[in-house]
XYZ file of C-alpha atoms in Angstrom:
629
model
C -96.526 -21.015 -7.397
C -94.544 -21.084 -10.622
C -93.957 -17.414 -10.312
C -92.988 -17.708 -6.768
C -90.494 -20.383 -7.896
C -89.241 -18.177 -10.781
C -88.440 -15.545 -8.000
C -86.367 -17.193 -6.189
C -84.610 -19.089 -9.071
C -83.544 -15.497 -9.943
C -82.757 -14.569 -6.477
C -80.848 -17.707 -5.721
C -78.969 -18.451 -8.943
C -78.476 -14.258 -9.622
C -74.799 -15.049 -11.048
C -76.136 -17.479 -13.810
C -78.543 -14.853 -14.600
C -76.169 -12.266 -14.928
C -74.048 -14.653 -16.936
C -76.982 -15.444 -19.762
C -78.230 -11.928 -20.208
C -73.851 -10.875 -20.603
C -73.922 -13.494 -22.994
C -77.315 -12.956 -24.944
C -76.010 -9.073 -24.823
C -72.496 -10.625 -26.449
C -74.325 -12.093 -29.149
C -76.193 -9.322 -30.063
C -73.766 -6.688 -30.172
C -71.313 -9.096 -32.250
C -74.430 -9.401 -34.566
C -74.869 -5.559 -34.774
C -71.198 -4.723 -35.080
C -70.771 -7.935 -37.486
C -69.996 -5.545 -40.420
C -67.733 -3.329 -38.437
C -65.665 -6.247 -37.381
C -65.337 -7.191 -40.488
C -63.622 -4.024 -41.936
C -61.563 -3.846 -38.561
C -63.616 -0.289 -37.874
C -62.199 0.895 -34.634
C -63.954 3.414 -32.864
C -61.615 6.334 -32.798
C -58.024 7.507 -32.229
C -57.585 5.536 -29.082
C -58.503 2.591 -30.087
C -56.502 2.678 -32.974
C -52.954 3.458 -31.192
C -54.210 1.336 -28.393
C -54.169 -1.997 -31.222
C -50.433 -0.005 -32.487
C -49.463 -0.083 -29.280
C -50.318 -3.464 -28.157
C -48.237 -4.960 -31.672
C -45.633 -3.161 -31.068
C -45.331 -4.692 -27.529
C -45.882 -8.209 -28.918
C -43.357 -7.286 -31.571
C -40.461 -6.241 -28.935
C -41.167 -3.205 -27.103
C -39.811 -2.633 -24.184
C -42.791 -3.430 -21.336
C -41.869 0.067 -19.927
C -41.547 1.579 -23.185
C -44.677 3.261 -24.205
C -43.526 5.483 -26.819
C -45.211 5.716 -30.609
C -42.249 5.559 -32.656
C -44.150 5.599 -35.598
C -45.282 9.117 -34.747
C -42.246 11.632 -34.514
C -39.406 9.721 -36.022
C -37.126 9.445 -34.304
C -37.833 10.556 -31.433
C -41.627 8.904 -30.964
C -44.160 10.859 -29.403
C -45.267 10.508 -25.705
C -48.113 8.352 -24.965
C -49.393 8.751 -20.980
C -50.931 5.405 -20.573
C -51.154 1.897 -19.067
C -49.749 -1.493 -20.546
C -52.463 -2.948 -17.891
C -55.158 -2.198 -20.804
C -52.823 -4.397 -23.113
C -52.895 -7.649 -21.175
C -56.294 -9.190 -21.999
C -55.826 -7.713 -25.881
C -52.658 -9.209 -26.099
C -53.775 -12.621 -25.016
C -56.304 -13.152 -27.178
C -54.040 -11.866 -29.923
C -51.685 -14.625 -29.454
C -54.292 -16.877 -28.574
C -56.374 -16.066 -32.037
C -52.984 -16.033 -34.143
C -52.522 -19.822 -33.112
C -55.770 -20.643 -35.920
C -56.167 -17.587 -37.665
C -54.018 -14.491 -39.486
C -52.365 -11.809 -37.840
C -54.960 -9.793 -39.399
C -58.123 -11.776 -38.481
C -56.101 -12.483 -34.932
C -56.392 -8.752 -34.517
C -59.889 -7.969 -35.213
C -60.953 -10.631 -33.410
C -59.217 -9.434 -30.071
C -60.627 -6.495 -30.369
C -63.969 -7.250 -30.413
C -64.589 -9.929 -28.034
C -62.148 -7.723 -25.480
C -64.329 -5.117 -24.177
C -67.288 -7.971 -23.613
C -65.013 -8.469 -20.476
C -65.416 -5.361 -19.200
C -68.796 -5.607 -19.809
C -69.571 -8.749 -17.973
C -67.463 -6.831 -14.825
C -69.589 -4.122 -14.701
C -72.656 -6.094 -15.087
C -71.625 -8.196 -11.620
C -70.733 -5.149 -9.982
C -74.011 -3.510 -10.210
C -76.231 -6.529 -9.926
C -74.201 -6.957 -6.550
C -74.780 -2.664 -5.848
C -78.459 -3.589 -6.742
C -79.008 -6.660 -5.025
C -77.600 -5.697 -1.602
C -78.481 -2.224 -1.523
C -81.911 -2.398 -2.996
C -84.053 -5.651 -3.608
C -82.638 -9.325 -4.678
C -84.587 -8.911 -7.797
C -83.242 -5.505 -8.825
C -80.736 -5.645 -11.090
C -83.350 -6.904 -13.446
C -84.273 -3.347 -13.792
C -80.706 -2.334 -13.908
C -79.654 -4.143 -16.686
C -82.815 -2.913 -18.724
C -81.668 0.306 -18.456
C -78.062 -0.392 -18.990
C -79.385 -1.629 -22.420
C -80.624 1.638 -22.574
C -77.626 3.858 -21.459
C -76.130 4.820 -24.717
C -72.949 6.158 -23.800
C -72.344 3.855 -21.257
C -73.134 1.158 -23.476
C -70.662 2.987 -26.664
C -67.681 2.111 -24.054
C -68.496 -1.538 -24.300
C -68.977 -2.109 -27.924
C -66.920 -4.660 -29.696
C -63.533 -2.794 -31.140
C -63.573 -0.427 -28.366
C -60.093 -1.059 -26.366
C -59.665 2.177 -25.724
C -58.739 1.895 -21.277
C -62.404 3.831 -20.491
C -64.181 0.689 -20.320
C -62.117 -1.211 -17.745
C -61.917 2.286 -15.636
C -66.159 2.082 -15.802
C -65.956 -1.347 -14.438
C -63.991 -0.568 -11.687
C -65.955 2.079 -10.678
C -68.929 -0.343 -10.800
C -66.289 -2.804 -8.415
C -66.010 0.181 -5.819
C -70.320 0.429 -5.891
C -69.948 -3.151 -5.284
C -67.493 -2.643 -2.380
C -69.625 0.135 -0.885
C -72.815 -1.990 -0.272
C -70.941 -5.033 0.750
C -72.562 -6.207 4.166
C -69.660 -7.680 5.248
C -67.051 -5.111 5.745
C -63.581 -6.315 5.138
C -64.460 -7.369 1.766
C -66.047 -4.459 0.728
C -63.269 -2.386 1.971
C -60.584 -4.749 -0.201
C -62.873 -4.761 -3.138
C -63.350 -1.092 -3.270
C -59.548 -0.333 -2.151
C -58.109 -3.179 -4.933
C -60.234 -1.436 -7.961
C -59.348 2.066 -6.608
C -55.796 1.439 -7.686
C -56.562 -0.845 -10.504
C -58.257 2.284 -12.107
C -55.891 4.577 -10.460
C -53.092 2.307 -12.302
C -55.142 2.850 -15.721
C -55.524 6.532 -15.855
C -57.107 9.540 -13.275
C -60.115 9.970 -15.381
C -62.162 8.555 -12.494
C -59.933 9.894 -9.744
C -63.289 12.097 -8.627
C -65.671 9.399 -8.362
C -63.174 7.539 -6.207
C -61.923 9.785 -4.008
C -65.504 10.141 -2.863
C -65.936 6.721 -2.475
C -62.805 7.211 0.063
C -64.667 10.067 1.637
C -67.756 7.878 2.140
C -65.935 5.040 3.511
C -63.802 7.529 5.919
C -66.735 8.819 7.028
C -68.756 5.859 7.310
C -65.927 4.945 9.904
C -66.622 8.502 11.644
C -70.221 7.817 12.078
C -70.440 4.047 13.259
C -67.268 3.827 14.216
C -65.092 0.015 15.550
C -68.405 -1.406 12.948
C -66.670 0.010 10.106
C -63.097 0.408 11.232
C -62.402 -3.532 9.572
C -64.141 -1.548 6.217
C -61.813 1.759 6.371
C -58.752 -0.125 7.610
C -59.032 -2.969 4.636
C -59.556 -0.141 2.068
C -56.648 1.585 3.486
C -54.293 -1.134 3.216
C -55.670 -2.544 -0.406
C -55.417 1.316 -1.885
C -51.693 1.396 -0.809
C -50.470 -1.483 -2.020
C -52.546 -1.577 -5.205
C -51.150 1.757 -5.978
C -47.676 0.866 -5.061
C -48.008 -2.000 -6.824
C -49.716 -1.061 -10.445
C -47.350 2.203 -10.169
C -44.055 -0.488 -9.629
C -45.293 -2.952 -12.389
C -47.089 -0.560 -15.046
C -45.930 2.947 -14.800
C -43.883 3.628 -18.408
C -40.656 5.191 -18.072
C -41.857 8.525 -18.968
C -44.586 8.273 -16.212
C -41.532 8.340 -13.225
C -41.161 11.889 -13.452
C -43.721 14.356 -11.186
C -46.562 14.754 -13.760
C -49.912 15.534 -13.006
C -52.026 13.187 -16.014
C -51.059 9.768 -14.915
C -49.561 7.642 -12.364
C -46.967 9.084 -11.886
C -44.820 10.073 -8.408
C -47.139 12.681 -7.542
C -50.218 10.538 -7.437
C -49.025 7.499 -6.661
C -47.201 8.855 -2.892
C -50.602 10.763 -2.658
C -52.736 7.736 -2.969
C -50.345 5.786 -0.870
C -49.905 8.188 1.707
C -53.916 8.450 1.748
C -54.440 4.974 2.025
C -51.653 4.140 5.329
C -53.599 7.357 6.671
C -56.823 5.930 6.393
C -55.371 2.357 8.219
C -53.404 3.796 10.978
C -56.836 6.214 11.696
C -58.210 3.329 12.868
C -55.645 1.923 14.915
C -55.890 5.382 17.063
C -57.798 5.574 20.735
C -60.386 7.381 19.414
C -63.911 7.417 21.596
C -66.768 9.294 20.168
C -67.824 10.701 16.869
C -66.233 14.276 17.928
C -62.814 12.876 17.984
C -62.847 10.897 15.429
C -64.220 13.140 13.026
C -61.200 15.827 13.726
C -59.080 13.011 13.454
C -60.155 12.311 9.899
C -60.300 16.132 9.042
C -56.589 16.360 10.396
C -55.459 13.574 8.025
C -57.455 15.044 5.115
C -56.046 18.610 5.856
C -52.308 17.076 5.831
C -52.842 15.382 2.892
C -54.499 18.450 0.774
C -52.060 20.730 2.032
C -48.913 18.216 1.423
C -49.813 17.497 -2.321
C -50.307 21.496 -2.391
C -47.155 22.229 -1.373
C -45.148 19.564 -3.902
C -47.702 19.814 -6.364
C -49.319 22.948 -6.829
C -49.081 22.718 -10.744
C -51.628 19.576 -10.150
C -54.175 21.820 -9.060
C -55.523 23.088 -12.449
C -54.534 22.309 -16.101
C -53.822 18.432 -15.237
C -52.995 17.867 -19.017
C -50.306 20.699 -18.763
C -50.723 22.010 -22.022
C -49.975 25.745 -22.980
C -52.721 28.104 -23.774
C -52.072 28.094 -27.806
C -53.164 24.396 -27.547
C -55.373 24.397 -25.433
C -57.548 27.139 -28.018
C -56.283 25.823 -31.686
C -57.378 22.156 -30.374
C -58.176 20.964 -26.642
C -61.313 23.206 -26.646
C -62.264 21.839 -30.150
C -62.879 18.021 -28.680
C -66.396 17.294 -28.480
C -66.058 15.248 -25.514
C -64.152 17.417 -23.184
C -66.994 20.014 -23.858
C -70.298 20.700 -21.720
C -73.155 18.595 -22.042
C -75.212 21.412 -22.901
C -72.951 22.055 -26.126
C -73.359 18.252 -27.126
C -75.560 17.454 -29.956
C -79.629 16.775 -29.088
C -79.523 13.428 -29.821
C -77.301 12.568 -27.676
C -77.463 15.013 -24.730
C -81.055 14.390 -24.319
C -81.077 10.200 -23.952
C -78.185 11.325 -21.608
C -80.183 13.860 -19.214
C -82.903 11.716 -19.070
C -81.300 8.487 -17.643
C -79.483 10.760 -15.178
C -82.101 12.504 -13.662
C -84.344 9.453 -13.765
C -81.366 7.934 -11.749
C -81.111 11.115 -9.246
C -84.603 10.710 -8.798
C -84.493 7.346 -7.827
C -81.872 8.151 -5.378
C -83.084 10.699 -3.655
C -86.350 8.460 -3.204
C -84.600 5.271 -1.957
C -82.467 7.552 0.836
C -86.069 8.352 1.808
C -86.620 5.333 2.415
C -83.411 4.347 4.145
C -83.626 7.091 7.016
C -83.555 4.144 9.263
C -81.246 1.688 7.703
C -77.998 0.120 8.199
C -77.453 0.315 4.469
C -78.081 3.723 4.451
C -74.480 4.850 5.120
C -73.490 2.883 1.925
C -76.204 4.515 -0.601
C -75.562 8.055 0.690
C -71.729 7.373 -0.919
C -73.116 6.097 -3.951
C -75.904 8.662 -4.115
C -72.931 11.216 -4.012
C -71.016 9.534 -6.708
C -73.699 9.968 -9.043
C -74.042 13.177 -7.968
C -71.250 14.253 -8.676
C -70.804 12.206 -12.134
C -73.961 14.448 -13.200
C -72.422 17.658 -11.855
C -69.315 17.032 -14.007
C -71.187 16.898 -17.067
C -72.332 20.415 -16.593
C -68.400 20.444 -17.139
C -66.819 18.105 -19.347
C -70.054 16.070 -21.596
C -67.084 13.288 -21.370
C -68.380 12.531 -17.830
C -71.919 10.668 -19.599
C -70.427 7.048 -19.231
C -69.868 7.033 -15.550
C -73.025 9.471 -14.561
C -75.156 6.555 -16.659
C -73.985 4.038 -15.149
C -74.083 5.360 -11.315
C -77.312 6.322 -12.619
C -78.407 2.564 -12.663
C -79.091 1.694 -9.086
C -81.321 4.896 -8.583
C -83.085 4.055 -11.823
C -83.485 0.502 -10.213
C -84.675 1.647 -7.191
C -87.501 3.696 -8.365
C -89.134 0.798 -10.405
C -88.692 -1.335 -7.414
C -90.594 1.381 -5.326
C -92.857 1.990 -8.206
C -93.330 -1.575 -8.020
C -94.351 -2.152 -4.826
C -97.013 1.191 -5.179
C -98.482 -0.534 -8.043
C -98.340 -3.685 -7.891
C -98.422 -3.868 -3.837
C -100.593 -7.459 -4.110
C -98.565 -8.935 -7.268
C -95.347 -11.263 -6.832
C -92.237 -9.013 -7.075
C -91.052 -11.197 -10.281
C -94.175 -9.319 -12.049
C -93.714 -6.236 -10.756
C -90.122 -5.903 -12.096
C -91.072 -7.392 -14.952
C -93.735 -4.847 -15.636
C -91.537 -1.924 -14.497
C -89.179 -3.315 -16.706
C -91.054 -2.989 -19.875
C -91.979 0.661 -18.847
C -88.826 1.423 -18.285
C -88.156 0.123 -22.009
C -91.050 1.738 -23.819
C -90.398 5.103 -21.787
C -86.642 4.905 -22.748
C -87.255 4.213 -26.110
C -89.777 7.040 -26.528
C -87.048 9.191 -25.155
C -84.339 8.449 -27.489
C -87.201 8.755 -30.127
C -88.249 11.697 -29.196
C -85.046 13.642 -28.874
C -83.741 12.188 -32.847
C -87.315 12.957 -34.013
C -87.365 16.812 -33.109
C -83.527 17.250 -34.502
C -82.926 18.633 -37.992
C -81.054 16.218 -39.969
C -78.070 18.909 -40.217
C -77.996 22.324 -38.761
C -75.789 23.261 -41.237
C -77.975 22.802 -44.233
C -81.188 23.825 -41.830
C -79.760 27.315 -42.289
C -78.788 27.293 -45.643
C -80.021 29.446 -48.310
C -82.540 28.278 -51.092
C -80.077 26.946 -53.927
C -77.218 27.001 -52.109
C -74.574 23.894 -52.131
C -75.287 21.446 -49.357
C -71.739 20.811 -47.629
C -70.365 17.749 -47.238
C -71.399 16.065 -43.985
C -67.879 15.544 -41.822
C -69.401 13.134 -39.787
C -69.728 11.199 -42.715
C -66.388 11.806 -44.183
C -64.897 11.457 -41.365
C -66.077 7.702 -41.139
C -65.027 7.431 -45.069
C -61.301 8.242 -44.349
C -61.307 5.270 -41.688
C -62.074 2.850 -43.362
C -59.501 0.338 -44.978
C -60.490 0.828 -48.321
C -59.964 3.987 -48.184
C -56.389 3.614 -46.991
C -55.442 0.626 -49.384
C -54.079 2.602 -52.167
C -51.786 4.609 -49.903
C -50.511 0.935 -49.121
C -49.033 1.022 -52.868
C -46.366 3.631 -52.099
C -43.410 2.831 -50.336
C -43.637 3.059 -46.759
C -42.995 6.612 -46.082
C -43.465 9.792 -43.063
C -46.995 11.626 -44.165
C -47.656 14.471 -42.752
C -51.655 14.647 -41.444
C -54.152 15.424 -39.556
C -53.544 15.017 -36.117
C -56.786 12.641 -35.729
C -56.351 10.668 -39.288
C -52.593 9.672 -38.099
C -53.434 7.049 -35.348
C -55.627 5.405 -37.294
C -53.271 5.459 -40.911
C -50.701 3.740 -38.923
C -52.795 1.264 -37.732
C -53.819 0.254 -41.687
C -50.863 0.968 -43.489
C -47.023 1.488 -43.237
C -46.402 4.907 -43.006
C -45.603 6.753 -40.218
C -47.062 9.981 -39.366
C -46.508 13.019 -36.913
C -48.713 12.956 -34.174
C -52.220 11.986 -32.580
C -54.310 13.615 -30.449
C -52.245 13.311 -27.428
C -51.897 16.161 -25.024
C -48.141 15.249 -24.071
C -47.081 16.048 -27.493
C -48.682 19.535 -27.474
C -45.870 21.334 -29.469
C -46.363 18.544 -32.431
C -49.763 19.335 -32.532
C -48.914 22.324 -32.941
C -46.969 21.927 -35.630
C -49.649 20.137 -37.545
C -52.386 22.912 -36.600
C -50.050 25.991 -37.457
C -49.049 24.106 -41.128
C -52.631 24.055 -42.179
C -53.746 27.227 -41.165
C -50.573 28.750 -42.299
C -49.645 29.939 -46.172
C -47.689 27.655 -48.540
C -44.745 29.113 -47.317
C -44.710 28.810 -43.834
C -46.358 25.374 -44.025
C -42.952 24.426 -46.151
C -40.716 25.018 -43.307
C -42.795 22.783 -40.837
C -43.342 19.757 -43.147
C -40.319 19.884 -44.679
C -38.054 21.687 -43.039
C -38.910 21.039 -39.242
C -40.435 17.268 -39.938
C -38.274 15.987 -43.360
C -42.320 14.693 -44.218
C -42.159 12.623 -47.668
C -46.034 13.251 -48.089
C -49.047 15.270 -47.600
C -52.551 13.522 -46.621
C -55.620 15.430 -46.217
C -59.206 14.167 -45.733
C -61.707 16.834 -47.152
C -64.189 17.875 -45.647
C -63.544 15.304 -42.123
C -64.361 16.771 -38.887
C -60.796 18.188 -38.285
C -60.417 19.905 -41.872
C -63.649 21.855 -40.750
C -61.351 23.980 -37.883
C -58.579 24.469 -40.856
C -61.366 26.346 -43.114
C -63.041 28.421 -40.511
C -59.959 29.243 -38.984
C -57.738 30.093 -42.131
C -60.284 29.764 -45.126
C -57.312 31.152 -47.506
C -54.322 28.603 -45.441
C -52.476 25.794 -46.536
C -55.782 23.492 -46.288
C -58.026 25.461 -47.619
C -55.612 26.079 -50.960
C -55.272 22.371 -51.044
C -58.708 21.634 -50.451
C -59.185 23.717 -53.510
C -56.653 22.072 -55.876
C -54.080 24.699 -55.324
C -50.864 23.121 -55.301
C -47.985 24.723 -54.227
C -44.995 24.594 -56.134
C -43.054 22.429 -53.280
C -45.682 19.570 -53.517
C -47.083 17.382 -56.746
C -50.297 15.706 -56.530
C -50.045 11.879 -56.662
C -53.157 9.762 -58.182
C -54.735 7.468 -56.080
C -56.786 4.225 -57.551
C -60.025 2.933 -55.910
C -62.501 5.869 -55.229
C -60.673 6.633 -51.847
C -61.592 9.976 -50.265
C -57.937 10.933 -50.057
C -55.943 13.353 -51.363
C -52.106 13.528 -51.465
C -49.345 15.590 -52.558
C -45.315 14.427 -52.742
C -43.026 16.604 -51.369
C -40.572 17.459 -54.596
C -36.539 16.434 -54.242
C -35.853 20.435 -55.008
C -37.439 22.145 -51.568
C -35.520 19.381 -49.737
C -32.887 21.218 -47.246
C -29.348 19.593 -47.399
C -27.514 19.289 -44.375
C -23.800 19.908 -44.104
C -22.668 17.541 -46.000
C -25.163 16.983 -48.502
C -27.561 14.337 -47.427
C -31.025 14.429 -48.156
C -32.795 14.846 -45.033
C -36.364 14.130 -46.121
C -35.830 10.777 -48.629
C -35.435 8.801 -45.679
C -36.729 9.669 -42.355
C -34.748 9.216 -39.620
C -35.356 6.125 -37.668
C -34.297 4.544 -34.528
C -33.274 1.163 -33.201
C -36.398 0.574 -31.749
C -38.297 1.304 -34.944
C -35.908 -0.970 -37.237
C -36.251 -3.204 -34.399
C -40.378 -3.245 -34.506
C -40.745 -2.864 -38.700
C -38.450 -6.054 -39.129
C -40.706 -7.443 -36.524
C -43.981 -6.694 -38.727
């Protein structure tokens, strides 16, 4: 009886539950990441010049403004997102700096911000779970959420880079296609469309077959789901109008393909009146209104081919010299199968487990009204484990649409097994398989790795290299960038992923991040390293008026620099050769860095004299933003 009671305590009350496990979940990962808040460690490059960004909003940048002026003085280098991402870290900034230091004020709002994204994807798929599968279902779900690595990475305190809030949006839309009642689950899935839309087109896949589904879901049962399509329609168009009128930078009102931006915004506008006014149309049978919806979709493909052809491939719209010296050198963007073992094989797992599960529920949904709503999601996921035969970046998603197919199959597992048990036990028990058989797999897949290919196929005797990995994570750190805070603030010129995070910590400015917008500064920085002394003079100096040269040995990026050029700029520097344009300049405390001044003498006068490299040129907004700090 207590059992029974238990059941429906968690059936009825499924929103508190949700609530304690988010917040028994917050604790712990504050616990585990208690040391990494405490040195400020932000996850990568994006999170870094995502915290920039946001102070330099709070400090007087224009709301429109989106430029890092701090990168390519004076000019400022092009950054393609969102200030939607900023909100919620800027209000718990100024809420923190009321009782603590900008500093600690900082830290703080970054990590205790993504927790909210976490809690939003947690309600959307208990309410994917609950309605599509079994009340009791998202118990499952959440154990393997635990589980989902990546999924879980994007989540972490510090990481405020905008992939998190795009993930729970998505889980919004799964939400929004099992809704029973169809006008809300039309709004919900139309209103985090654009939301994510207004972030960034990294999930533009996923959702456009959500639109599909819901268009088609229309063609199938017809004036059932027209109040679904037609409330989807409507929310999509003005969402999109409305995030592109409110958070669309300046440089994001001109036809580009990565954001946004005209192009998408009148497609996903024109899509979504479309999809409304279908429904409004005399249509009787599913023969006319399924060439009514292919009509629309054939408009609308060959429209956005016509004024947007360059759309259609190369969405970053970088030239091929980029794309080879650095976009194909990003671990992420690469296949799944070219991702480490340790990671790829947690990651196949949970997605074919998920597929699986799937596949077995639509089985069992041949005669169901929800069945409509889990062939959509089925699809998503799908397609999210397609992708990462494409781009490995595509983990996050394909885990988590994984997580109603994984909790289907230990609901149907749990009913084979446990057929005369209370469904509270079998969960439970299904649960704790799905633990112990998740653990094993992550155990498995570290146990059988060597510790580091690289030294795996060294010779006997041979120097072990330095692990970059590891290096990498040494030149983040702020002790590491404290004695560089002892020179006067100054333009170093530096890898393109150590700059983000140097002008988080200190108060230089740099050249450029990873950022495919400023593809001819990247560039720059990949051509100087691989180039000899000489020609790496006239970018640094000459082209750039850098005061400073910063190098990380033996970090992740210097790697490309040696294999690439193993007698270039880097390498020769990397070595202790020291050109006779540059002097090496000592740095206290152990830090990993290394860094040359650029001398007076190689400095290029201009017409009149003026040293163009002493003091780097600035603009108003940057005087504007330093007085500020």
């Amino acid at each position: 009886m207590m059992l029974k009671d238990l059941a429906q305590d968690l059936e009825r009350h499924w929103l508190r539950t949700v609530f304690a496990v988010w917040l028994a979940l917050c604790v712990w990962l504050v616990w585990q990441r208690w040391a990494g808040i405490h040195w400020f460690a932000l996850g990568d490059t994006d999170d870094n010049l995502r915290m920039v960004q946001v102070r330099d909003w709070l400090a007087g940048q224009g709301w429109y403004d989106l430029r890092q002026y701090r990168l390519n003085a004076p000019d400022g280098a092009d950054i393609h997102w969102s200030r939607l991402v900023d909100l919620p870290i800027a209000g718990l900034m100024l809420l923190f700096r009321l009782f603590m230091s900008p500093f600690d004020a900082d830290r703080w709002a970054a990590a205790l911000a993504p927790l909210v994204q976490l809690f939003v994807i947690m309600v959307g798929v208990a309410l994917a779970c609950r309605r599509l599968i079994h009340p009791l279902a998202y118990l499952p779900a959440f154990v393997a959420l635990i589980y989902s690595a990546m999924l879980m990475s994007m989540v972490q305190p510090l990481r405020i880079d905008h992939h998190n809030w795009q993930l729970a949006m998505v889980a919004l839309v799964m939400a929004g296609l099992a809704d029973p009642e169809a006008r809300r689950g039309g709004w919900t899935a139309g209103c985090a469309s654009a939301a994510s839309l207004t972030i960034g087109m990294e999930m533009f896949p996923y959702l456009g077959l959500a639109g599909a589904a819901l268009a088609l879901r229309w063609v199938w049962e017809g004036e059932a789901s027209a109040s679904r399509l037609r409330a989807y329609g409507l929310s999509l168009a003005f969402g999109t109008a409305l995030g592109f009128l409110l958070f669309a930078s300046n440089a994001n009102w001109v036809a580009r393909c990565d954001a946004l931006t005209p192009v998408w915004g009148g497609a996903m506008v024109t899509a979504g009146v479309l999809a409304a006014l279908l429904t409004a149309l005399p249509l009787d049978g599913r023969g006319q209104r399924l060439a009514a919806a292919a009509l629309v979709g054939a408009v609308l493909a060959a429209s956005f081919v016509w004024f947007a052809p360059q759309c259609l491939s190369n969405l970053e719209g970088i030239s091929p010299e980029v794309k080879r010296l650095w976009f194909n050198n990003i671990r992420e963007v690469r296949p799944v199968w070219l991702q480490a073992p340790k990671s790829k094989i947690p990651l196949l797992v949970s997605v074919a487990i998920g597929l699986v599960g799937h596949g077995v529920l639509l089985m069992q949904r041949k005669q169901d009204t929800r069945l409509p709503a889990h062939l959509g999601l089925a699809a998503m996921a799908l397609v999210a484990a397609l992708m990462l035969m494409w781009q490995g970046r595509a983990g996050p998603v394909a885990q988590l649409l994984s997580l109603p197919g994984i909790a289907a199959l230990a609901v149907v597992l749990g009913d084979i097994l446990f057929a005369r048990l209370a469904a509270v036990w079998a969960l439970i028990g299904l649960g704790v398989i799905v633990v112990g058989l998740g653990g094993a797999a992550v155990q498995w897949g570290v146990r059988w790795l060597p510790a580091n290919q690289a030294t795996a196929k060294a010779q006997p005797g041979a120097a072990k290299a330095p692990d970059a990995a590891r290096m990498g994570r040494r030149c983040s750190t702020i002790p590491a960038h404290a004695p560089l805070n002892r020179l006067a603030p100054a333009k170093i010129f530096t890898f393109v992923d150590l700059a983000p995070r140097l002008i988080t910590l200190t108060r230089h400015n740099s050249i450029t991040g990873p950022y495919h917008r400023n593809g001819n500064l990247i560039l720059d920085v990949h051509r100087a390293f691989r180039a000899t002394a000489k020609e790496a003079r006239s970018i640094v100096v000459e082209r750039h008026h850098a005061d400073y040269v910063l190098i990380c040995p033996g970090s992740p990026e210097s790697t490309l620099y040696t294999r690439d050029a193993p007698h270039g700029f880097y390498a020769q520097l990397a070595a202790g050769q020291t050109p006779d344009w540059l002097e090496p300049v000592p740095l206290e405390g152990g830090t990993p860095f290394r860094i040359w001044r650029v001398l007076p003498k190689t400095v290029t006068p201009d017409k009149r004299g003026l040293d163009l490299r002493v003091k780097s040129p600035t603009s108003p907004m940057q005087h504007r933003l330093e007085s500020a700090r």
